[in-house]
PDB file of C-alpha atoms in Angstrom:
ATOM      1  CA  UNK A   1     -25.079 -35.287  11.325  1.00  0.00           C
ATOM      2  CA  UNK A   2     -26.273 -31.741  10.963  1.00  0.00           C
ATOM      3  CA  UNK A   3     -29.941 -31.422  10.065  1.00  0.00           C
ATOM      4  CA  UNK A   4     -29.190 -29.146   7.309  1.00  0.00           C
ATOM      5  CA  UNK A   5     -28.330 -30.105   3.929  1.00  0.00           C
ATOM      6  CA  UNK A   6     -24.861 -29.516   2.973  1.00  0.00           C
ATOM      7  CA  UNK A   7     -22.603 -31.133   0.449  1.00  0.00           C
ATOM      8  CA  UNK A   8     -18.232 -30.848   0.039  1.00  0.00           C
ATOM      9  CA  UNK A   9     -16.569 -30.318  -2.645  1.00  0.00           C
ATOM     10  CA  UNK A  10     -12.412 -31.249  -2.313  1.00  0.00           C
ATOM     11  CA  UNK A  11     -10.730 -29.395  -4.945  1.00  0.00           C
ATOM     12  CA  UNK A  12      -8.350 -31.681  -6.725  1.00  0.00           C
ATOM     13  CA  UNK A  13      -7.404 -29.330 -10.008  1.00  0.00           C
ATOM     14  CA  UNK A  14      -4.146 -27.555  -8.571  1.00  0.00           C
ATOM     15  CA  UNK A  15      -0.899 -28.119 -10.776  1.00  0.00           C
ATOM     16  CA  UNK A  16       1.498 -29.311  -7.762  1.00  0.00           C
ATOM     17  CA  UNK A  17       4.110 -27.302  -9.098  1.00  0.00           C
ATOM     18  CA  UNK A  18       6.235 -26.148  -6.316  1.00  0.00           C
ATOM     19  CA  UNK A  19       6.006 -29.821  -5.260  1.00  0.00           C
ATOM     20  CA  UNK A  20       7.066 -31.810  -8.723  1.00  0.00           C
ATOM     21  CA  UNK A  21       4.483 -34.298  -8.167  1.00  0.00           C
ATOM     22  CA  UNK A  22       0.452 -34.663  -7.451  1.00  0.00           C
ATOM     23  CA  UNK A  23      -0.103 -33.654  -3.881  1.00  0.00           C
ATOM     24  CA  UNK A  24      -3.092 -35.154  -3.622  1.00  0.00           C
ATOM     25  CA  UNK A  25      -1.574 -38.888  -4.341  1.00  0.00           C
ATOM     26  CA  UNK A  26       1.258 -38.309  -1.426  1.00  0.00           C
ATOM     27  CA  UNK A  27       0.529 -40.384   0.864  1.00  0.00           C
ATOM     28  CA  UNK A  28       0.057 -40.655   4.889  1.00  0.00           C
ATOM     29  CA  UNK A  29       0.120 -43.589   6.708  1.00  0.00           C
ATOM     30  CA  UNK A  30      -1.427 -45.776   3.405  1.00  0.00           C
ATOM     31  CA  UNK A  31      -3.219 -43.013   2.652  1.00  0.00           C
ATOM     32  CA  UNK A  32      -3.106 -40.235  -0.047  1.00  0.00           C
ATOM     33  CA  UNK A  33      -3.881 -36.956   1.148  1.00  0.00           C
ATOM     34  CA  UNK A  34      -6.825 -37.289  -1.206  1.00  0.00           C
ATOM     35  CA  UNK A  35      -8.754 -39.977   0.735  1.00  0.00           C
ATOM     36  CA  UNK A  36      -7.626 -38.260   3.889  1.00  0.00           C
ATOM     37  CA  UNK A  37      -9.873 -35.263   2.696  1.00  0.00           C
ATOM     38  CA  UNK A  38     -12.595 -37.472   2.080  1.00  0.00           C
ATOM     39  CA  UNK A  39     -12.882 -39.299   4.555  1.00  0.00           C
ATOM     40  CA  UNK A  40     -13.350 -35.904   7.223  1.00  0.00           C
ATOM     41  CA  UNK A  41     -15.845 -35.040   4.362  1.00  0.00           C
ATOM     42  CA  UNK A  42     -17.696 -37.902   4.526  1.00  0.00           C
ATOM     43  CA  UNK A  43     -18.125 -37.417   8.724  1.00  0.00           C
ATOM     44  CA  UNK A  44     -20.372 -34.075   7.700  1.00  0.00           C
ATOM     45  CA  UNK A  45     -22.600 -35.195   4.889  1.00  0.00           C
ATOM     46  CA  UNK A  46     -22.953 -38.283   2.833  1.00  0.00           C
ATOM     47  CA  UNK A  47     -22.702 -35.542  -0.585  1.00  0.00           C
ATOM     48  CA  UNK A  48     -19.307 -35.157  -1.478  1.00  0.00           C
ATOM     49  CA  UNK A  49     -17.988 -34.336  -4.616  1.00  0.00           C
ATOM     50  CA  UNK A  50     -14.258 -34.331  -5.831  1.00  0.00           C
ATOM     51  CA  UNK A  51     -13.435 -31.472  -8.692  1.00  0.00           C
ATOM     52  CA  UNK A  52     -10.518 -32.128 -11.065  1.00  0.00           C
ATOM     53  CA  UNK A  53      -9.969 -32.653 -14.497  1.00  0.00           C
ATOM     54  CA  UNK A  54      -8.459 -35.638 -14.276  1.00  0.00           C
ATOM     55  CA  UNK A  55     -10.972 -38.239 -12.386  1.00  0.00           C
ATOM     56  CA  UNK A  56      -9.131 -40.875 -14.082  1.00  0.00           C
ATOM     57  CA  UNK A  57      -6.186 -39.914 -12.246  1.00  0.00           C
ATOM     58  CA  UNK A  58      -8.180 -40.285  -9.014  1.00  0.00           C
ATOM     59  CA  UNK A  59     -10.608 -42.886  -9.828  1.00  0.00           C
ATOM     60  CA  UNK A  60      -9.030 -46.036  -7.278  1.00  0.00           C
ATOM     61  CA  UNK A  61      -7.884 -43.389  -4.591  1.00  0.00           C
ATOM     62  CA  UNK A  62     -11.288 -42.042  -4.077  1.00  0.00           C
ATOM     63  CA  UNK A  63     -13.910 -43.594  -1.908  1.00  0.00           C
ATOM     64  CA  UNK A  64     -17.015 -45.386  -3.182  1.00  0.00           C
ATOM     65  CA  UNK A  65     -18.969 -42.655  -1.720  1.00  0.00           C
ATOM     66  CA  UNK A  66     -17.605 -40.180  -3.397  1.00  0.00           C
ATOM     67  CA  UNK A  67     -18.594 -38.133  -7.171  1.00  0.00           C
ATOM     68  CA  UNK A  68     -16.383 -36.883  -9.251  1.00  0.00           C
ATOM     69  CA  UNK A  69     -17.438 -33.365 -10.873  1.00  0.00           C
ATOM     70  CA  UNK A  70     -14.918 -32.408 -13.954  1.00  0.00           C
ATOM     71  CA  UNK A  71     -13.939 -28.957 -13.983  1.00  0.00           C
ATOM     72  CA  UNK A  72     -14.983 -27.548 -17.008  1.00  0.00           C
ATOM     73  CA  UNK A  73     -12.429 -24.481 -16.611  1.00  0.00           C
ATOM     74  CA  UNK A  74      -9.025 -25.741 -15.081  1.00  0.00           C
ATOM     75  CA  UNK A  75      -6.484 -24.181 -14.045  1.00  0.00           C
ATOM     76  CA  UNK A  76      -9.080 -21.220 -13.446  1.00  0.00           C
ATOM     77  CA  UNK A  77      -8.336 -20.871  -9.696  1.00  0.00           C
ATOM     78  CA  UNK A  78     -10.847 -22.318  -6.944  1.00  0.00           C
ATOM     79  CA  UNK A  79     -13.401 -19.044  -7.114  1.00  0.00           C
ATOM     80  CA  UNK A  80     -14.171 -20.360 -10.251  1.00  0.00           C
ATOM     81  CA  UNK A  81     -14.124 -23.811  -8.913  1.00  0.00           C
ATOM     82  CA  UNK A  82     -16.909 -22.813  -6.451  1.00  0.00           C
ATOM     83  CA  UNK A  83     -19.039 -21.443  -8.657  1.00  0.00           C
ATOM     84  CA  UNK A  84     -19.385 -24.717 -10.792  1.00  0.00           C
ATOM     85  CA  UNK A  85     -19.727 -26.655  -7.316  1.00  0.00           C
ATOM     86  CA  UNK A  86     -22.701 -23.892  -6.723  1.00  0.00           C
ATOM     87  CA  UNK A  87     -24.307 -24.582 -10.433  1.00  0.00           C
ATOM     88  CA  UNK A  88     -24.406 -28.168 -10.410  1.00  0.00           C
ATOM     89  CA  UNK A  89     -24.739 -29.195  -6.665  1.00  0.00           C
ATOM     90  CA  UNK A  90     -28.092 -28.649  -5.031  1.00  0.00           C
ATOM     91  CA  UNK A  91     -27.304 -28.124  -1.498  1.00  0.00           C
ATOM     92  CA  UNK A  92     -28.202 -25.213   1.173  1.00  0.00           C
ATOM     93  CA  UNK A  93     -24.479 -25.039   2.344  1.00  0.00           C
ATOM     94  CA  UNK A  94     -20.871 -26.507   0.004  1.00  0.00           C
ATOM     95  CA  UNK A  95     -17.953 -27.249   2.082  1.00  0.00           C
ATOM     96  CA  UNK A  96     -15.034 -26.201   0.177  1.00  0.00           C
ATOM     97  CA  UNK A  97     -12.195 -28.121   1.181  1.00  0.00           C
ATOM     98  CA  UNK A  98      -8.422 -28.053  -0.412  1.00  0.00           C
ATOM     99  CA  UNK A  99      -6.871 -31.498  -0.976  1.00  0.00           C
ATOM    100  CA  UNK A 100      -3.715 -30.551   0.334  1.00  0.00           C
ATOM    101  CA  UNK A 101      -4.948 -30.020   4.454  1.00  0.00           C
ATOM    102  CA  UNK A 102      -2.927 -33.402   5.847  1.00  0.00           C
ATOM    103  CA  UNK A 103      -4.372 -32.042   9.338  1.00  0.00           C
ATOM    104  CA  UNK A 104      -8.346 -31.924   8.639  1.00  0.00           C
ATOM    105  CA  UNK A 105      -9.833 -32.529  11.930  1.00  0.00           C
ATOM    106  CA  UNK A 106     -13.648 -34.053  11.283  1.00  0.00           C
ATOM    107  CA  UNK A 107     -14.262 -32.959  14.867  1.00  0.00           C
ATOM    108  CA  UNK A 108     -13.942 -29.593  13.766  1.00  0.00           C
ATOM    109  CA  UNK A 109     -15.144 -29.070  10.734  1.00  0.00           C
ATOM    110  CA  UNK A 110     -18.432 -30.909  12.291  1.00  0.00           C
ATOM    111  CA  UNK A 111     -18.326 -28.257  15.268  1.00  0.00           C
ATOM    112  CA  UNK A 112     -18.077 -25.232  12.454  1.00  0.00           C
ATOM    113  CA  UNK A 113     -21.077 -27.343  10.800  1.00  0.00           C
ATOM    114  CA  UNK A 114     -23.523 -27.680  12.950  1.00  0.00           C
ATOM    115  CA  UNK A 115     -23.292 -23.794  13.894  1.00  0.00           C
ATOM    116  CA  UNK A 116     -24.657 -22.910  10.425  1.00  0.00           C
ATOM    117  CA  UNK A 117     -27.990 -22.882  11.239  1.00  0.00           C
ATOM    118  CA  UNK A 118     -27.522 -20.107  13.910  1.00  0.00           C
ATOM    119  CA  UNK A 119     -26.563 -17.614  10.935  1.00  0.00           C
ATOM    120  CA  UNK A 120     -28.860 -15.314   9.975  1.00  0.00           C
ATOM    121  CA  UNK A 121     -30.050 -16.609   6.049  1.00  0.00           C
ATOM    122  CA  UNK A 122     -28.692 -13.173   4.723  1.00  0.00           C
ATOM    123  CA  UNK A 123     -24.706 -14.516   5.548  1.00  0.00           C
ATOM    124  CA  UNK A 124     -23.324 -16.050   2.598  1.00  0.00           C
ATOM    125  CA  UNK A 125     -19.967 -17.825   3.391  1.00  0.00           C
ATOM    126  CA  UNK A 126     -18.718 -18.993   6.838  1.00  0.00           C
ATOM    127  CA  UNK A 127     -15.170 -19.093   6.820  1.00  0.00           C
ATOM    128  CA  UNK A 128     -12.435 -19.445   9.021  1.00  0.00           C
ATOM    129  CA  UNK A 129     -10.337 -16.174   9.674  1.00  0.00           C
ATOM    130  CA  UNK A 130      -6.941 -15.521  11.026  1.00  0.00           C
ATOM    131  CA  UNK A 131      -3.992 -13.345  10.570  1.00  0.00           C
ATOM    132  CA  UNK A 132      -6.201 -10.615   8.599  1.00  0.00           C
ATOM    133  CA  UNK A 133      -6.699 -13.290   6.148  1.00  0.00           C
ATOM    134  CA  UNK A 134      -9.753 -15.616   5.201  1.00  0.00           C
ATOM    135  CA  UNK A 135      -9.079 -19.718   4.812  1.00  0.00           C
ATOM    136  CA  UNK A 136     -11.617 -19.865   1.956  1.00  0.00           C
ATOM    137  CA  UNK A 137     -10.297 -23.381   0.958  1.00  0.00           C
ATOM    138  CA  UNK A 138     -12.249 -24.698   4.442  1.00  0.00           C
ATOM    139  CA  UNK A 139     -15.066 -22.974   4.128  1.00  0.00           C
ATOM    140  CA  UNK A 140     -18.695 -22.776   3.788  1.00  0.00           C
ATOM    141  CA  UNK A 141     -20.524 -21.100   1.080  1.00  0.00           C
ATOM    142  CA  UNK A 142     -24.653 -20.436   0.807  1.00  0.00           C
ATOM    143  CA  UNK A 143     -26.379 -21.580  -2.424  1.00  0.00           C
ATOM    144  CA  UNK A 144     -27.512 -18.252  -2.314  1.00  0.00           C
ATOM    145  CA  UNK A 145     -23.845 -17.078  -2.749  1.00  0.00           C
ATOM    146  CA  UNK A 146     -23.715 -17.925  -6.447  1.00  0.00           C
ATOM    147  CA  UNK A 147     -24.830 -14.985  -8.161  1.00  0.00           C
ATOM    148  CA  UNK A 148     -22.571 -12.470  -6.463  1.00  0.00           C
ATOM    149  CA  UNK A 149     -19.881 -14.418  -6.852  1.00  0.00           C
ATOM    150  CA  UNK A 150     -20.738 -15.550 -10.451  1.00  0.00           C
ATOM    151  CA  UNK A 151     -21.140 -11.594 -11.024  1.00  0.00           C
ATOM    152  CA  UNK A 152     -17.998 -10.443  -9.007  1.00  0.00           C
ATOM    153  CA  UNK A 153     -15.723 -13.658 -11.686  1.00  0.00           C
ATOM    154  CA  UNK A 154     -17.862 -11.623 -14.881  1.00  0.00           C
ATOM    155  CA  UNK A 155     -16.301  -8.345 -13.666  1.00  0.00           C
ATOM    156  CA  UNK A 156     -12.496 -10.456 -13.798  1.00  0.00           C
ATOM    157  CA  UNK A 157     -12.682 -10.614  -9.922  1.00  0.00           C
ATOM    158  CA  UNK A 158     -10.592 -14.134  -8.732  1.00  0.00           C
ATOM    159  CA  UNK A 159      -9.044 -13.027  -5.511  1.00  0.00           C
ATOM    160  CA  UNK A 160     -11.201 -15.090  -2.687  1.00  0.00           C
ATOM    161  CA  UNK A 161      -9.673 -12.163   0.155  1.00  0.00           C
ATOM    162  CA  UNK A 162     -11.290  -9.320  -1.630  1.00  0.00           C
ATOM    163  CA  UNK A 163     -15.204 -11.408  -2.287  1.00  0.00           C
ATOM    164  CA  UNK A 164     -15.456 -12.584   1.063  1.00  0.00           C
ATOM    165  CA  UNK A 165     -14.464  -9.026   2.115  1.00  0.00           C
ATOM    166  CA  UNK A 166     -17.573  -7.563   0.250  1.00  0.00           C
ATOM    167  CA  UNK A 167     -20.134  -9.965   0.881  1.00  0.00           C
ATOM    168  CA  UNK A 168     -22.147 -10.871   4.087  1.00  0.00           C
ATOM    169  CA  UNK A 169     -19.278 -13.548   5.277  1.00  0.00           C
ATOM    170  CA  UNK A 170     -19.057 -14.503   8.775  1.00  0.00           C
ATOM    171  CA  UNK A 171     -15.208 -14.874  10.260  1.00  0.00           C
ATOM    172  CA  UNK A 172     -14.790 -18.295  12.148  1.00  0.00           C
ATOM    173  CA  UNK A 173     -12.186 -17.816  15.074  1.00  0.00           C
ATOM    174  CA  UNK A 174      -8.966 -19.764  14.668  1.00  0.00           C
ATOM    175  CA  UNK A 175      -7.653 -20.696  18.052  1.00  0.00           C
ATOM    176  CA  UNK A 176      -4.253 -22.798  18.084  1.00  0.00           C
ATOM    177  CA  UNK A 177      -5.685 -26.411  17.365  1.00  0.00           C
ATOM    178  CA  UNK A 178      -7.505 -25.029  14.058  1.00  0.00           C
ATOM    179  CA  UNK A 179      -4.796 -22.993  12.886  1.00  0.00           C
ATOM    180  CA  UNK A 180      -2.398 -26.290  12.944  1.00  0.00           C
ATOM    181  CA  UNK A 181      -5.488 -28.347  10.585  1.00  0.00           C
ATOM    182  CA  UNK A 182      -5.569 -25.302   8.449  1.00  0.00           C
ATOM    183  CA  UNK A 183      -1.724 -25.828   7.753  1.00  0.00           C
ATOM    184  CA  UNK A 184      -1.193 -26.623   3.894  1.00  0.00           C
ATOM    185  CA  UNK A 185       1.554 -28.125   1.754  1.00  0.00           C
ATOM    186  CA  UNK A 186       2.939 -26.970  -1.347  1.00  0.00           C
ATOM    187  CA  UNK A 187       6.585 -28.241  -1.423  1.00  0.00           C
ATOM    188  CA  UNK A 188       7.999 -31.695  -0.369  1.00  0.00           C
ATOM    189  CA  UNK A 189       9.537 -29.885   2.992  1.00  0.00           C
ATOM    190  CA  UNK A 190       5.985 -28.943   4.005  1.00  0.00           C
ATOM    191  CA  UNK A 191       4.556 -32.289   3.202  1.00  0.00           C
ATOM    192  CA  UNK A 192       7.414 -34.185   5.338  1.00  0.00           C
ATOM    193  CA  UNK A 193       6.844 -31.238   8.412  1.00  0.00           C
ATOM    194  CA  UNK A 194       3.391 -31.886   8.505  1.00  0.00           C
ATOM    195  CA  UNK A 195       3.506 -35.487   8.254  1.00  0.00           C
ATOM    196  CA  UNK A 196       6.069 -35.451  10.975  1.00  0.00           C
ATOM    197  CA  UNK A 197       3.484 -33.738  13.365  1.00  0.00           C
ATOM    198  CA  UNK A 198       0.763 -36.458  12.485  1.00  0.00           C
ATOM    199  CA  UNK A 199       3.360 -38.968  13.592  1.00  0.00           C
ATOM    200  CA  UNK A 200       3.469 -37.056  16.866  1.00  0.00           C
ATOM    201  CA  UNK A 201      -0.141 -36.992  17.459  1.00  0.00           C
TER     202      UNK A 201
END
């Protein structure tokens, strides 16, 4: 455990349309990608959260462990997600992880972690970086992040790649190993690649 307080949130409010089904209730070796997330959260802090606006939907995937926050806005995108996460969870550091990551590593994200307390308290958000783009949806956000993000949504900013590109965010390098966990699915053909590459692990 870090000796920091930090809390996840898995976001859980996408629509799965490209796949034609929930993502987060495929399953993985008896497990939906859901509980997958949860249980790499649960390796970094005891405080995690799940955000949707359907926790009936999840209620007998999720662990015991686990909260449910309902999104108050859905379908709102996940900067808007973050900022409720930021309102209602007291916590120096949120974890903002997607549900749809098949390949979350706790190893990792415990490595990225316990390096948060060598950041300097003006940094905001440590996030992974690669290709010229951030991977906000495994990434760490400061409490103290809310109001400029909370201002930058009032002004009708929702793009993740242009906040983090204004505020004091810190890049975390994405070697070959990270960049395979950071892989997502949003069709069927992803889900069965990835799942394929567990089954080779």
């Amino acid at each position: 455990m870090t000796n920091h307080k930090i809390a996840v949130i898995v976001l859980a409010g996408g629509q799965s349309s490209r796949m034609g089904r929930d993502k987060a209730l495929l399953e993985i070796e008896g497990k939906s990608l859901l509980q997958r997330a949860l249980d790499v959260a649960a390796v970094v802090t005891p405080q995690v959260y799940v955000l949707t606006a359907w926790p009936d939907r999840y209620r007998s995937t999720i662990t015991q462990q686990s909260q449910f926050l309902v999104e108050y806005n859905p379908g709102s995108g996940p900067l808007v997600a973050l900022t409720q996460g930021l309102t209602e969870i007291v916590a120096d550091w949120i974890l903002l992880l997607a549900c749809d990551l098949p390949l979350l590593d706790a190893q990792i994200i415990q490595n990225w972690a316990s390096q948060l307390t060598a950041f300097p308290p003006s940094t905001l958000a440590v996030v992974p970086y690669q290709n010229s783009r951030w991977e906000p949806l495994c990434g760490f956000y400061r409490q103290q992040s809310l109001a400029n993000l909370q201002s930058f949504i009032d002004q009708g900013g929702r793009s993740f790649q242009e906040w983090l590109n204004q505020i004091a965010a810190i890049p975390l390098p994405v070697g070959k190993k990270e960049a395979l966990m950071l892989s997502n699915c949003n069709t069927l053909e992803e889900f069965e690649q990835l799942k394929s590459v567990i089954g080779k692990c």
